[in-house]
Amino acid sequence: NAGVTQTPKFQVLKTGQSMTLQCAQDMNHNSMYWYRQDPGMGLRLIYYSASEGTTDKGEVPNGYNVSRLNKREFSLRLESAAPSQTSVYFCASSEVSDEQFFGPGTRLTVL
Amino acid sequence: AQSVTQPDIHITVSEGASLELRCNYSYGATPYLFWYVQSPGQGLQLLLKYFSGDTLVQGIKGFEAEFKRSQSSFNLRKPSVHWSDAAEYFCAVATSNDYKLSFGAGTTVTVRA
């Protein structure tokens, strides 16, 4: 039982490049989330998926897109990376009205 | 929209001493409240949660928190800290409508020998 897994663990991009962050959970949770963590700002919600087939914007969605591929997988795409997107990205999953379980994070640097 | 304030950015405590981390939330109805801990380079781990019922909640690693509606607070406590408690601690609130979490900015705890 791996919980929530994220790939890659580290990534360096140049401005304008694109990439997709992958997230998978094996807990059969309906809801999945993407956050970014920046120093002194806690975690901010980028997008979430309350259930398979639905996605909604969170607090800071600009510059990102998401895909809920199936119940297990929820990917985050940066179409044209910018230095302001340098951050640590966390994926999480939960059942509605219960605690969220977090992945180990992806550390992204955009030069 | 709900929000969370953690007034202390950084706390230093001696090993064996007690620890209290403050958390204040803003939300009109009864919130769902959480405390998470993040060790360096790691993801977040749930320490405890409050949904309803007894306002004193026990968590893992010897932590407890008390929900005080009149003060809109959910402070985290530990009677005797260990060096392994050095980490960043996040308070979070969710609503009964959509269960999205809003996090505080976090409190970094340093434990000195």
PDB file of C-alpha atoms in Angstrom:
ATOM      1  CA  ASN A   1       0.000   0.000   0.000  1.00  0.00           C
ATOM      2  CA  ALA A   2       1.961   2.994  -1.302  1.00  0.00           C
ATOM      3  CA  GLY A   3      -0.619   5.682  -0.463  1.00  0.00           C
ATOM      4  CA  VAL A   4      -0.079   8.748  -2.670  1.00  0.00           C
ATOM      5  CA  THR A   5       2.839   8.697  -5.094  1.00  0.00           C
ATOM      6  CA  GLN A   6       4.189  11.569  -7.164  1.00  0.00           C
ATOM      7  CA  THR A   7       6.613  11.721 -10.051  1.00  0.00           C
ATOM      8  CA  PRO A   8       9.083  13.199 -10.605  1.00  0.00           C
ATOM      9  CA  LYS A   9      10.641  14.103  -7.239  1.00  0.00           C
ATOM     10  CA  PHE A  10      12.739  16.908  -8.719  1.00  0.00           C
ATOM     11  CA  GLN A  11      12.576  18.838 -11.973  1.00  0.00           C
ATOM     12  CA  VAL A  12      14.374  21.808 -13.482  1.00  0.00           C
ATOM     13  CA  LEU A  13      12.740  23.595 -16.406  1.00  0.00           C
ATOM     14  CA  LYS A  14      13.589  26.567 -18.532  1.00  0.00           C
ATOM     15  CA  THR A  15      11.061  29.363 -18.919  1.00  0.00           C
ATOM     16  CA  GLY A  16       8.488  28.430 -21.540  1.00  0.00           C
ATOM     17  CA  GLN A  17       8.964  24.680 -21.302  1.00  0.00           C
ATOM     18  CA  SER A  18       6.042  22.419 -20.470  1.00  0.00           C
ATOM     19  CA  MET A  19       5.758  19.451 -18.174  1.00  0.00           C
ATOM     20  CA  THR A  20       3.251  17.218 -16.434  1.00  0.00           C
ATOM     21  CA  LEU A  21       3.384  16.205 -12.797  1.00  0.00           C
ATOM     22  CA  GLN A  22       1.912  12.803 -12.130  1.00  0.00           C
ATOM     23  CA  CYS A  23      -0.003  11.683  -9.047  1.00  0.00           C
ATOM     24  CA  ALA A  24      -1.538   8.344  -8.193  1.00  0.00           C
ATOM     25  CA  GLN A  25      -3.307   6.994  -5.108  1.00  0.00           C
ATOM     26  CA  ASP A  26      -4.165   3.439  -4.171  1.00  0.00           C
ATOM     27  CA  MET A  27      -6.631   4.151  -1.360  1.00  0.00           C
ATOM     28  CA  ASN A  28      -9.719   4.213  -3.597  1.00  0.00           C
ATOM     29  CA  HIS A  29     -10.388   7.842  -2.650  1.00  0.00           C
ATOM     30  CA  ASN A  30     -12.875   9.877  -4.622  1.00  0.00           C
ATOM     31  CA  SER A  31     -11.273  13.296  -4.128  1.00  0.00           C
ATOM     32  CA  MET A  32      -7.832  14.425  -5.237  1.00  0.00           C
ATOM     33  CA  TYR A  33      -6.009  17.766  -4.910  1.00  0.00           C
ATOM     34  CA  TRP A  34      -2.991  19.667  -6.138  1.00  0.00           C
ATOM     35  CA  TYR A  35      -1.260  22.214  -3.889  1.00  0.00           C
ATOM     36  CA  ARG A  36       1.800  24.378  -4.149  1.00  0.00           C
ATOM     37  CA  GLN A  37       3.937  25.245  -1.144  1.00  0.00           C
ATOM     38  CA  ASP A  38       5.952  28.441  -1.004  1.00  0.00           C
ATOM     39  CA  PRO A  39       7.944  29.737   1.983  1.00  0.00           C
ATOM     40  CA  GLY A  40       5.797  31.624   4.473  1.00  0.00           C
ATOM     41  CA  MET A  41       2.575  30.940   2.598  1.00  0.00           C
ATOM     42  CA  GLY A  42       1.560  27.461   3.681  1.00  0.00           C
ATOM     43  CA  LEU A  43      -0.069  25.292   1.042  1.00  0.00           C
ATOM     44  CA  ARG A  44      -2.346  26.826  -1.553  1.00  0.00           C
ATOM     45  CA  LEU A  45      -4.855  24.816  -3.539  1.00  0.00           C
ATOM     46  CA  ILE A  46      -4.312  24.872  -7.297  1.00  0.00           C
ATOM     47  CA  TYR A  47      -7.011  22.497  -8.545  1.00  0.00           C
ATOM     48  CA  TYR A  48      -9.060  19.709  -7.104  1.00  0.00           C
ATOM     49  CA  SER A  49     -11.221  16.856  -8.296  1.00  0.00           C
ATOM     50  CA  ALA A  50     -14.127  15.979  -6.039  1.00  0.00           C
ATOM     51  CA  SER A  51     -14.792  12.780  -7.968  1.00  0.00           C
ATOM     52  CA  GLU A  52     -13.757  11.016 -11.136  1.00  0.00           C
ATOM     53  CA  GLY A  53     -14.751  13.096 -14.137  1.00  0.00           C
ATOM     54  CA  THR A  54     -14.879  16.453 -12.354  1.00  0.00           C
ATOM     55  CA  THR A  55     -12.262  19.131 -11.768  1.00  0.00           C
ATOM     56  CA  ASP A  56     -12.496  22.599 -10.236  1.00  0.00           C
ATOM     57  CA  LYS A  57     -10.246  25.571  -9.723  1.00  0.00           C
ATOM     58  CA  GLY A  58      -8.739  26.293  -6.375  1.00  0.00           C
ATOM     59  CA  GLU A  59      -7.099  29.422  -5.039  1.00  0.00           C
ATOM     60  CA  VAL A  60      -4.220  29.727  -7.548  1.00  0.00           C
ATOM     61  CA  PRO A  61      -5.139  27.987 -10.852  1.00  0.00           C
ATOM     62  CA  ASN A  62      -3.591  30.394 -13.361  1.00  0.00           C
ATOM     63  CA  GLY A  63      -0.903  28.783 -15.507  1.00  0.00           C
ATOM     64  CA  TYR A  64      -1.973  25.230 -14.705  1.00  0.00           C
ATOM     65  CA  ASN A  65      -4.260  22.574 -16.125  1.00  0.00           C
ATOM     66  CA  VAL A  66      -5.312  19.247 -14.651  1.00  0.00           C
ATOM     67  CA  SER A  67      -6.640  15.918 -15.822  1.00  0.00           C
ATOM     68  CA  ARG A  68      -8.417  13.333 -13.700  1.00  0.00           C
ATOM     69  CA  LEU A  69      -7.381  10.378 -15.806  1.00  0.00           C
ATOM     70  CA  ASN A  70      -9.289   7.826 -13.742  1.00  0.00           C
ATOM     71  CA  LYS A  71     -10.116   7.320 -10.084  1.00  0.00           C
ATOM     72  CA  ARG A  72      -6.464   6.667  -9.204  1.00  0.00           C
ATOM     73  CA  GLU A  73      -4.632   9.329 -11.190  1.00  0.00           C
ATOM     74  CA  PHE A  74      -4.679  13.124 -11.216  1.00  0.00           C
ATOM     75  CA  SER A  75      -2.078  15.003 -13.254  1.00  0.00           C
ATOM     76  CA  LEU A  76      -1.022  18.658 -13.207  1.00  0.00           C
ATOM     77  CA  ARG A  77       0.295  20.301 -16.360  1.00  0.00           C
ATOM     78  CA  LEU A  78       2.314  23.452 -16.786  1.00  0.00           C
ATOM     79  CA  GLU A  79       1.927  24.516 -20.415  1.00  0.00           C
ATOM     80  CA  SER A  80       4.511  27.298 -20.410  1.00  0.00           C
ATOM     81  CA  ALA A  81       6.524  27.356 -17.222  1.00  0.00           C
ATOM     82  CA  ALA A  82       7.418  30.665 -15.577  1.00  0.00           C
ATOM     83  CA  PRO A  83       9.899  31.412 -12.754  1.00  0.00           C
ATOM     84  CA  SER A  84       6.909  32.260 -10.514  1.00  0.00           C
ATOM     85  CA  GLN A  85       5.943  28.588 -10.693  1.00  0.00           C
ATOM     86  CA  THR A  86       9.113  27.555  -8.884  1.00  0.00           C
ATOM     87  CA  SER A  87       7.683  25.765  -5.881  1.00  0.00           C
ATOM     88  CA  VAL A  88       7.115  22.439  -4.175  1.00  0.00           C
ATOM     89  CA  TYR A  89       3.999  20.705  -5.460  1.00  0.00           C
ATOM     90  CA  PHE A  90       1.966  18.289  -3.382  1.00  0.00           C
ATOM     91  CA  CYS A  91      -0.781  15.955  -4.438  1.00  0.00           C
ATOM     92  CA  ALA A  92      -3.328  14.712  -1.910  1.00  0.00           C
ATOM     93  CA  SER A  93      -6.346  12.452  -1.833  1.00  0.00           C
ATOM     94  CA  SER A  94      -9.251  11.910   0.516  1.00  0.00           C
ATOM     95  CA  GLU A  95     -12.721  10.672   0.969  1.00  0.00           C
ATOM     96  CA  VAL A  96     -15.151  13.566   1.203  1.00  0.00           C
ATOM     97  CA  SER A  97     -15.328  14.932   4.757  1.00  0.00           C
ATOM     98  CA  ASP A  98     -12.210  13.149   5.955  1.00  0.00           C
ATOM     99  CA  GLU A  99      -8.499  13.811   6.228  1.00  0.00           C
ATOM    100  CA  GLN A 100      -6.327  14.349   3.189  1.00  0.00           C
ATOM    101  CA  PHE A 101      -3.336  12.090   2.588  1.00  0.00           C
ATOM    102  CA  PHE A 102      -0.345  13.770   0.988  1.00  0.00           C
ATOM    103  CA  GLY A 103       2.305  12.582  -1.412  1.00  0.00           C
ATOM    104  CA  PRO A 104       6.036  13.276  -0.891  1.00  0.00           C
ATOM    105  CA  GLY A 105       6.063  16.304  -3.191  1.00  0.00           C
ATOM    106  CA  THR A 106       7.770  17.440  -6.389  1.00  0.00           C
ATOM    107  CA  ARG A 107      10.382  20.172  -6.141  1.00  0.00           C
ATOM    108  CA  LEU A 108      10.218  22.260  -9.336  1.00  0.00           C
ATOM    109  CA  THR A 109      12.662  24.965 -10.343  1.00  0.00           C
ATOM    110  CA  VAL A 110      11.975  27.170 -13.361  1.00  0.00           C
ATOM    111  CA  LEU A 111      14.982  29.086 -14.635  1.00  0.00           C
TER     112      LEU A 111
ATOM    113  CA  ALA B   1     -14.317  32.040   2.576  1.00  0.00           C
ATOM    114  CA  GLN B   2     -12.541  30.438   5.473  1.00  0.00           C
ATOM    115  CA  SER B   3      -9.024  31.415   6.540  1.00  0.00           C
ATOM    116  CA  VAL B   4      -6.426  30.345   9.073  1.00  0.00           C
ATOM    117  CA  THR B   5      -3.872  32.396  11.004  1.00  0.00           C
ATOM    118  CA  GLN B   6      -0.863  30.964  12.749  1.00  0.00           C
ATOM    119  CA  PRO B   7       0.582  33.935  14.646  1.00  0.00           C
ATOM    120  CA  ASP B   8       3.973  32.374  15.407  1.00  0.00           C
ATOM    121  CA  ILE B   9       6.320  31.912  12.467  1.00  0.00           C
ATOM    122  CA  HIS B  10       9.070  30.261  14.496  1.00  0.00           C
ATOM    123  CA  ILE B  11       9.214  28.797  18.010  1.00  0.00           C
ATOM    124  CA  THR B  12      12.291  27.480  19.797  1.00  0.00           C
ATOM    125  CA  VAL B  13      11.764  25.132  22.715  1.00  0.00           C
ATOM    126  CA  SER B  14      14.071  23.086  24.916  1.00  0.00           C
ATOM    127  CA  GLU B  15      13.838  19.324  24.810  1.00  0.00           C
ATOM    128  CA  GLY B  16      11.511  18.155  27.580  1.00  0.00           C
ATOM    129  CA  ALA B  17       9.688  21.482  27.780  1.00  0.00           C
ATOM    130  CA  SER B  18       6.051  21.972  26.851  1.00  0.00           C
ATOM    131  CA  LEU B  19       4.963  23.298  23.484  1.00  0.00           C
ATOM    132  CA  GLU B  20       1.892  25.223  22.407  1.00  0.00           C
ATOM    133  CA  LEU B  21       1.223  26.301  18.831  1.00  0.00           C
ATOM    134  CA  ARG B  22      -1.531  28.800  18.158  1.00  0.00           C
ATOM    135  CA  CYS B  23      -4.134  28.615  15.421  1.00  0.00           C
ATOM    136  CA  ASN B  24      -7.047  30.965  14.794  1.00  0.00           C
ATOM    137  CA  TYR B  25      -9.596  30.432  12.068  1.00  0.00           C
ATOM    138  CA  SER B  26     -12.251  32.482  10.393  1.00  0.00           C
ATOM    139  CA  TYR B  27     -15.405  30.689   9.336  1.00  0.00           C
ATOM    140  CA  GLY B  28     -19.077  31.331  10.025  1.00  0.00           C
ATOM    141  CA  ALA B  29     -20.220  27.816  10.813  1.00  0.00           C
ATOM    142  CA  THR B  30     -18.605  24.917  12.637  1.00  0.00           C
ATOM    143  CA  PRO B  31     -15.383  24.133  10.835  1.00  0.00           C
ATOM    144  CA  TYR B  32     -13.485  20.918  10.349  1.00  0.00           C
ATOM    145  CA  LEU B  33     -10.031  21.537  11.863  1.00  0.00           C
ATOM    146  CA  PHE B  34      -6.738  19.763  11.308  1.00  0.00           C
ATOM    147  CA  TRP B  35      -3.128  19.890  12.409  1.00  0.00           C
ATOM    148  CA  TYR B  36      -0.472  18.521  10.059  1.00  0.00           C
ATOM    149  CA  VAL B  37       3.274  18.138  10.595  1.00  0.00           C
ATOM    150  CA  GLN B  38       5.942  18.322   7.909  1.00  0.00           C
ATOM    151  CA  SER B  39       9.476  17.106   8.536  1.00  0.00           C
ATOM    152  CA  PRO B  40      12.200  18.588   6.306  1.00  0.00           C
ATOM    153  CA  GLY B  41      11.913  17.356   2.724  1.00  0.00           C
ATOM    154  CA  GLN B  42       8.825  15.300   3.496  1.00  0.00           C
ATOM    155  CA  GLY B  43       5.122  15.432   2.796  1.00  0.00           C
ATOM    156  CA  LEU B  44       2.489  16.317   5.368  1.00  0.00           C
ATOM    157  CA  GLN B  45       1.311  13.917   8.055  1.00  0.00           C
ATOM    158  CA  LEU B  46      -1.926  14.330   9.969  1.00  0.00           C
ATOM    159  CA  LEU B  47      -1.466  14.811  13.724  1.00  0.00           C
ATOM    160  CA  LEU B  48      -5.122  15.169  14.691  1.00  0.00           C
ATOM    161  CA  LYS B  49      -8.487  16.428  13.517  1.00  0.00           C
ATOM    162  CA  TYR B  50     -11.680  17.883  14.969  1.00  0.00           C
ATOM    163  CA  PHE B  51     -15.065  17.458  13.358  1.00  0.00           C
ATOM    164  CA  SER B  52     -17.473  17.533  16.300  1.00  0.00           C
ATOM    165  CA  GLY B  53     -17.959  16.270  19.835  1.00  0.00           C
ATOM    166  CA  ASP B  54     -15.355  16.490  22.569  1.00  0.00           C
ATOM    167  CA  THR B  55     -13.438  19.731  22.106  1.00  0.00           C
ATOM    168  CA  LEU B  56     -10.170  18.242  23.405  1.00  0.00           C
ATOM    169  CA  VAL B  57      -8.735  16.023  20.699  1.00  0.00           C
ATOM    170  CA  GLN B  58      -5.914  13.538  21.117  1.00  0.00           C
ATOM    171  CA  GLY B  59      -3.558  12.849  18.256  1.00  0.00           C
ATOM    172  CA  ILE B  60      -0.477  10.902  17.369  1.00  0.00           C
ATOM    173  CA  LYS B  61       3.006  11.438  18.837  1.00  0.00           C
ATOM    174  CA  GLY B  62       1.570  12.708  22.143  1.00  0.00           C
ATOM    175  CA  PHE B  63      -0.063  15.827  20.682  1.00  0.00           C
ATOM    176  CA  GLU B  64      -3.451  17.218  21.642  1.00  0.00           C
ATOM    177  CA  ALA B  65      -5.505  20.211  20.545  1.00  0.00           C
ATOM    178  CA  GLU B  66      -8.448  22.079  22.001  1.00  0.00           C
ATOM    179  CA  PHE B  67     -11.239  23.623  19.954  1.00  0.00           C
ATOM    180  CA  LYS B  68     -12.548  26.850  21.488  1.00  0.00           C
ATOM    181  CA  ARG B  69     -15.481  28.203  19.524  1.00  0.00           C
ATOM    182  CA  SER B  70     -15.654  31.438  21.534  1.00  0.00           C
ATOM    183  CA  GLN B  71     -12.055  32.260  20.602  1.00  0.00           C
ATOM    184  CA  SER B  72     -12.124  30.733  17.092  1.00  0.00           C
ATOM    185  CA  SER B  73      -9.012  28.839  18.077  1.00  0.00           C
ATOM    186  CA  PHE B  74      -7.603  25.336  17.745  1.00  0.00           C
ATOM    187  CA  ASN B  75      -4.271  25.375  19.584  1.00  0.00           C
ATOM    188  CA  LEU B  76      -1.904  22.423  19.505  1.00  0.00           C
ATOM    189  CA  ARG B  77      -0.063  21.273  22.628  1.00  0.00           C
ATOM    190  CA  LYS B  78       2.493  18.736  23.711  1.00  0.00           C
ATOM    191  CA  PRO B  79       3.536  18.377  27.370  1.00  0.00           C
ATOM    192  CA  SER B  80       7.153  17.349  26.723  1.00  0.00           C
ATOM    193  CA  VAL B  81       8.851  17.775  23.365  1.00  0.00           C
ATOM    194  CA  HIS B  82      11.432  15.442  21.887  1.00  0.00           C
ATOM    195  CA  TRP B  83      14.180  16.401  19.456  1.00  0.00           C
ATOM    196  CA  SER B  84      12.246  14.529  16.760  1.00  0.00           C
ATOM    197  CA  ASP B  85       9.386  17.052  17.079  1.00  0.00           C
ATOM    198  CA  ALA B  86      11.474  19.642  15.232  1.00  0.00           C
ATOM    199  CA  ALA B  87       9.411  20.264  12.101  1.00  0.00           C
ATOM    200  CA  GLU B  88       6.949  22.641  10.512  1.00  0.00           C
ATOM    201  CA  TYR B  89       3.373  22.513  11.750  1.00  0.00           C
ATOM    202  CA  PHE B  90       0.342  23.545   9.765  1.00  0.00           C
ATOM    203  CA  CYS B  91      -3.166  24.249  10.961  1.00  0.00           C
ATOM    204  CA  ALA B  92      -5.917  23.807   8.367  1.00  0.00           C
ATOM    205  CA  VAL B  93      -9.657  24.344   8.164  1.00  0.00           C
ATOM    206  CA  ALA B  94     -12.265  22.815   5.879  1.00  0.00           C
ATOM    207  CA  THR B  95     -15.942  23.535   5.510  1.00  0.00           C
ATOM    208  CA  SER B  96     -18.825  21.115   5.519  1.00  0.00           C
ATOM    209  CA  ASN B  97     -19.762  22.310   2.029  1.00  0.00           C
ATOM    210  CA  ASP B  98     -16.834  21.187  -0.061  1.00  0.00           C
ATOM    211  CA  TYR B  99     -14.125  19.947   2.329  1.00  0.00           C
ATOM    212  CA  LYS B 100     -11.397  21.966   0.631  1.00  0.00           C
ATOM    213  CA  LEU B 101      -8.575  22.734   3.037  1.00  0.00           C
ATOM    214  CA  SER B 102      -7.289  26.228   3.759  1.00  0.00           C
ATOM    215  CA  PHE B 103      -3.871  26.180   5.420  1.00  0.00           C
ATOM    216  CA  GLY B 104      -2.154  28.579   7.741  1.00  0.00           C
ATOM    217  CA  ALA B 105       1.334  29.789   6.855  1.00  0.00           C
ATOM    218  CA  GLY B 106       2.900  27.316   9.260  1.00  0.00           C
ATOM    219  CA  THR B 107       4.995  27.424  12.445  1.00  0.00           C
ATOM    220  CA  THR B 108       8.541  26.116  12.420  1.00  0.00           C
ATOM    221  CA  VAL B 109       9.558  24.431  15.675  1.00  0.00           C
ATOM    222  CA  THR B 110      13.201  24.165  16.647  1.00  0.00           C
ATOM    223  CA  VAL B 111      14.123  21.917  19.581  1.00  0.00           C
ATOM    224  CA  ARG B 112      17.326  22.695  21.447  1.00  0.00           C
ATOM    225  CA  ALA B 113      19.151  20.182  23.597  1.00  0.00           C
TER     226      ALA B 113
END
